[in-house]
Amino acid sequence: MGDSWERARRVLAEAGLPPDALTGVRPLSGGTYNTVEELLLADGGRYVLKVPPAPAVPGLRHERRLLVSEADFCAGAAEAGVTAPHAVSVGGDTSVPYLLMTACPGEPWTRAEPADGERAALRTELGRQVARLHRVTGPGFGYPSGALGPLAPDWRTAFTVMTDAVLADARDYGARLPRPVDEVAAVIRTAAGALDEVTVPVLVHFDLWPGNILVERPAAGEARIGGLIDGERMFWGDPLADFVSLALLGDIRTDEAFLAGYGEAGGRAVFDAAARVRLALYRAYLYLIMLTETIPRASGDEHDRWLGAAVAPELEAALEEIRHSC
């Protein structure tokens, strides 16, 4: 039945689950880095298995050991009482690691296509869940995977390491940025002081675009958030950073329903001058990743054209906002 089937049986056995109960292995699309498969069991159980590419496969510097970060996200989400996968088993040897998680109900927001009447309630619920995530604090700042080194004692140090890494990736891969890499780096450095306002490292998912938000429609009742998935990009940092992917290529300040739910659950969203500078920094960081990762992924001409038309101008706008604010 192939390598996937045998790998799934081995993972189930290592997790203490019956390998003979496996009835199906289904590839899941939507991810851009790890191999993702749904494992179906005879009792109706559903699990998600993630396996990273081989070490020799090119990627970005922060992408090493992503599954470590995702396991930490799962633990943090459980602590917060947020609907998200539970990590069942993290294992494998150093050449073939894996993460086995429970599967969440529902389908991605991008496919669920909530109706206008559903959208406001779902975004309000999403705001409440993200606010609960942001109550979870970490032992330091940065990526828990250790891909860029140990956690830092302050956010300015951690974020500088993060941006330096993706700028180095952009140089290495010859990313098509709207400005030369050194100029981008210089603009980002001017705003470093704004990061000193962040003194508590909280759980930041950093990839909460609609494709990673599941919408469940139960047989009885209204549509609800079925799960926040793909937490492999998580880091310990500024909660404001999550607002970038939550309003991808847009402005979270226009999402009244989300902000209402976020405030109801105790989230604090203040968009003063310093916060706007930090948001611009986080937009620049995400858009640098998006413009650079497509090269080792070989995403294709159509995706590259979209990046040039939609993402590069947003990076330019973020850099201009930083430049005018500092």
C-alpha positions in Angstrom: 0.0 0.0 0.0 3.0 2.3 -0.2 5.4 4.1 2.1 2.7 6.4 3.4 0.6 3.5 4.7 3.6 1.8 6.4 4.7 5.1 7.9 1.2 5.7 9.3 1.1 2.3 10.9 4.5 2.8 12.5 3.5 6.2 13.8 0.2 4.9 15.3 2.1 2.0 17.0 4.6 4.5 18.5 1.7 6.6 19.8 0.1 3.6 21.4 -2.8 3.4 18.9 -3.7 0.2 17.1 -2.0 0.1 13.7 -4.3 -2.6 12.4 -7.2 -0.1 12.9 -5.9 2.1 10.1 -8.4 2.2 7.2 -7.2 5.1 5.1 -4.4 7.6 4.5 -5.5 10.7 2.7 -3.1 13.5 1.6 -4.3 17.0 2.8 -3.6 20.0 0.6 -3.0 23.6 1.6 0.3 23.3 3.3 3.5 24.7 1.7 6.2 23.0 3.6 5.4 19.7 5.4 3.8 16.6 4.1 0.3 16.4 5.7 -1.9 13.3 5.8 -5.2 12.4 7.4 -5.2 9.0 9.1 -8.6 7.3 9.3 -9.3 4.5 11.8 -11.9 1.8 11.9 -13.6 3.4 15.0 -14.1 6.7 13.1 -11.1 8.3 14.7 -9.3 10.9 12.6 -5.7 12.0 13.0 -3.4 14.4 11.2 0.2 13.3 10.5 2.9 15.9 9.6 6.3 14.9 8.2 8.9 17.6 7.3 10.9 17.5 4.1 14.3 15.9 4.0 17.0 18.1 5.6 18.6 18.7 2.1 15.4 20.3 0.8 15.9 24.0 0.6 13.9 26.3 2.8 14.1 29.4 5.0 16.3 29.6 8.1 13.3 29.7 10.5 11.7 26.6 9.0 13.9 24.1 10.6 12.2 22.0 13.3 8.8 23.6 12.6 7.0 20.6 14.2 8.6 21.5 17.6 6.9 24.9 17.3 3.6 23.3 16.3 3.6 21.0 19.3 4.1 24.0 21.5 1.2 25.7 19.8 -1.0 22.7 20.5 0.0 22.7 24.1 -0.6 26.4 24.4 -4.0 26.2 22.7 -5.0 23.4 25.1 -4.0 25.5 28.1 -6.1 28.4 26.7 -9.1 26.2 26.0 -9.0 27.1 22.3 -10.4 24.8 19.6 -7.2 23.4 18.0 -5.5 20.0 17.4 -4.0 18.1 20.3 -0.5 16.8 19.9 -0.7 13.0 20.3 2.9 12.1 19.6 6.1 13.9 18.5 8.7 11.4 17.4 10.8 9.7 14.8 14.6 9.8 14.6 16.5 12.9 13.5 16.2 12.0 9.8 12.4 11.3 9.8 10.7 13.3 12.6 6.9 13.6 12.7 4.0 15.1 14.6 0.7 13.2 15.1 -2.3 15.3 16.1 -6.0 14.9 16.5 -8.1 16.2 13.6 -10.4 19.1 14.1 -13.9 19.2 12.6 -15.0 21.5 9.8 -13.4 22.8 6.6 -11.1 25.8 5.9 -12.9 29.2 5.9 -11.7 29.6 2.3 -13.9 26.6 1.3 -16.7 27.0 3.8 -17.5 30.4 2.4 -19.5 31.7 5.4 -22.6 33.7 4.4 -22.9 37.3 5.3 -25.2 36.3 8.2 -22.6 33.9 9.6 -19.5 35.9 9.1 -19.9 38.4 11.9 -20.7 35.8 14.5 -17.7 33.6 13.4 -15.3 36.6 13.4 -16.5 37.5 16.9 -15.9 34.0 18.1 -12.5 34.0 16.4 -11.6 37.2 18.3 -12.5 35.6 21.6 -10.4 32.5 20.8 -7.4 34.6 19.7 -7.6 36.7 22.9 -7.5 33.5 25.0 -4.4 32.3 23.0 -2.8 35.6 23.9 -3.1 34.8 27.6 -0.6 32.0 27.2 3.0 33.2 28.0 6.3 31.6 27.2 9.8 31.4 28.8 11.4 33.9 26.4 11.0 35.6 23.0 11.3 34.0 19.6 10.8 30.6 17.9 10.6 27.7 20.4 12.1 25.4 17.7 15.5 26.8 18.3 15.9 27.2 14.5 17.4 30.7 15.0 19.1 30.0 18.3 17.8 30.1 21.9 14.9 32.2 23.1 15.9 35.8 23.8 15.3 37.7 27.0 13.7 40.7 25.1 11.5 41.2 22.1 13.8 43.6 20.3 16.6 41.0 20.3 14.3 38.2 19.1 12.6 40.1 16.4 15.9 41.4 15.1 17.2 37.9 14.8 14.0 36.9 13.0 14.1 39.7 10.5 17.9 39.3 9.9 17.3 35.6 9.1 14.6 36.2 6.5 16.6 39.1 5.0 19.6 36.7 4.7 17.2 34.2 3.0 16.1 36.9 0.6 19.7 37.7 -0.3 20.5 34.0 -0.8 17.5 33.3 -3.0 17.5 36.5 -4.9 14.0 37.4 -3.8 12.2 40.0 -5.9 11.6 42.7 -3.3 10.3 46.3 -4.1 13.6 47.6 -2.6 17.1 46.3 -2.3 17.6 44.0 0.7 20.0 46.3 2.5 17.6 49.2 2.2 14.8 47.1 3.6 17.0 46.2 6.5 17.9 49.8 7.2 14.3 50.9 7.3 13.4 48.1 9.7 16.3 49.0 12.0 15.0 52.5 12.4 11.9 51.2 14.2 13.6 48.8 16.6 13.0 51.0 19.6 9.2 50.5 19.2 9.7 46.8 20.1 10.9 47.7 23.6 7.3 48.3 24.7 6.7 44.5 24.5 7.8 43.0 27.8 5.7 39.7 28.0 6.2 36.9 25.5 2.8 35.6 24.5 1.8 32.8 22.1 1.5 34.2 18.6 0.2 31.8 15.9 1.3 34.2 13.1 -0.5 32.2 10.3 -4.2 32.7 11.0 -5.2 33.5 7.4 -8.6 32.0 6.5 -7.1 28.7 5.2 -6.0 27.9 8.7 -9.4 28.6 10.4 -11.8 25.7 10.2 -15.6 26.4 10.1 -17.8 23.6 11.4 -21.5 23.4 10.5 -23.1 21.0 13.0 -26.3 19.2 12.0 -28.1 21.3 14.6 -27.0 24.8 15.5 -25.1 27.6 14.0 -21.8 27.6 12.2 -18.8 27.8 14.6 -15.0 27.8 14.7 -14.0 24.1 14.4 -10.3 24.7 14.9 -7.3 26.9 14.5 -4.8 24.7 12.7 -1.2 24.8 11.3 0.4 26.4 14.3 3.9 25.5 13.0 4.9 29.2 12.5 4.1 30.1 16.1 6.6 32.1 18.2 6.6 33.8 21.6 6.3 37.6 21.0 3.9 40.5 20.6 0.2 39.7 20.4 -0.2 42.5 17.8 1.8 40.3 15.4 -1.2 38.0 15.0 -3.3 40.8 13.6 -1.3 40.7 10.3 -2.3 37.3 9.1 -5.8 37.7 10.6 -6.2 40.6 8.1 -3.9 39.3 5.4 -3.1 42.1 2.9 -5.7 44.2 4.8 -6.2 46.2 8.0 -7.5 44.5 11.2 -8.8 47.8 12.4 -11.7 47.5 9.9 -12.8 44.1 11.3 -15.2 45.3 13.9 -16.6 41.9 14.7 -13.2 40.3 15.4 -12.1 43.2 17.6 -15.4 43.1 19.5 -14.8 39.4 20.4 -11.2 40.0 21.1 -12.1 42.7 23.6 -14.9 40.7 25.2 -12.4 37.9 26.1 -9.9 40.4 27.6 -7.7 41.1 24.6 -6.3 44.6 24.5 -6.1 46.1 21.0 -4.8 49.7 21.1 -3.7 51.2 17.9 -1.6 54.2 19.1 1.4 55.5 17.2 3.8 53.0 18.7 1.4 50.1 18.0 1.0 51.1 14.4 4.8 51.1 13.9 5.0 47.6 15.4 2.2 46.4 13.1 4.0 47.8 10.1 7.1 45.9 11.2 5.2 42.7 11.5 3.5 43.2 8.1 7.0 43.8 6.6 8.2 40.5 8.2 5.3 38.4 7.0 5.5 39.9 3.5 9.3 39.3 3.3 8.6 35.7 4.2 5.9 35.4 1.5 8.1 37.0 -1.2 11.1 34.8 -0.3 9.6 31.4 0.5 8.2 31.0 -3.0 11.7 30.6 -4.5 12.8 27.4 -2.8 9.2 26.2 -3.1 9.2 26.7 -6.9 5.6 27.8 -6.6 5.3 28.7 -10.3 4.9 31.7 -12.5 1.2 32.4 -11.7 1.9 32.5 -8.0 5.0 34.7 -8.6 2.9 37.1 -10.6 0.3 37.3 -7.8 3.1 38.0 -5.3 4.4 40.8 -7.4 1.0 42.3 -7.9 -0.5 41.9 -4.4 2.2 41.3 -1.8 5.2 43.4 -3.0 3.1 46.6 -2.8 2.0 45.8 0.7 5.6 45.4 1.8 6.4 48.7 0.2 3.5 50.3 2.0 4.7 48.9 5.3 8.2 50.1 4.8 6.9 53.6 3.9 4.8 53.6 7.1 7.8 52.8 9.1 9.9 55.4 7.4 7.4 58.1 8.0 6.9 57.2 11.6 10.5 57.0 12.7 
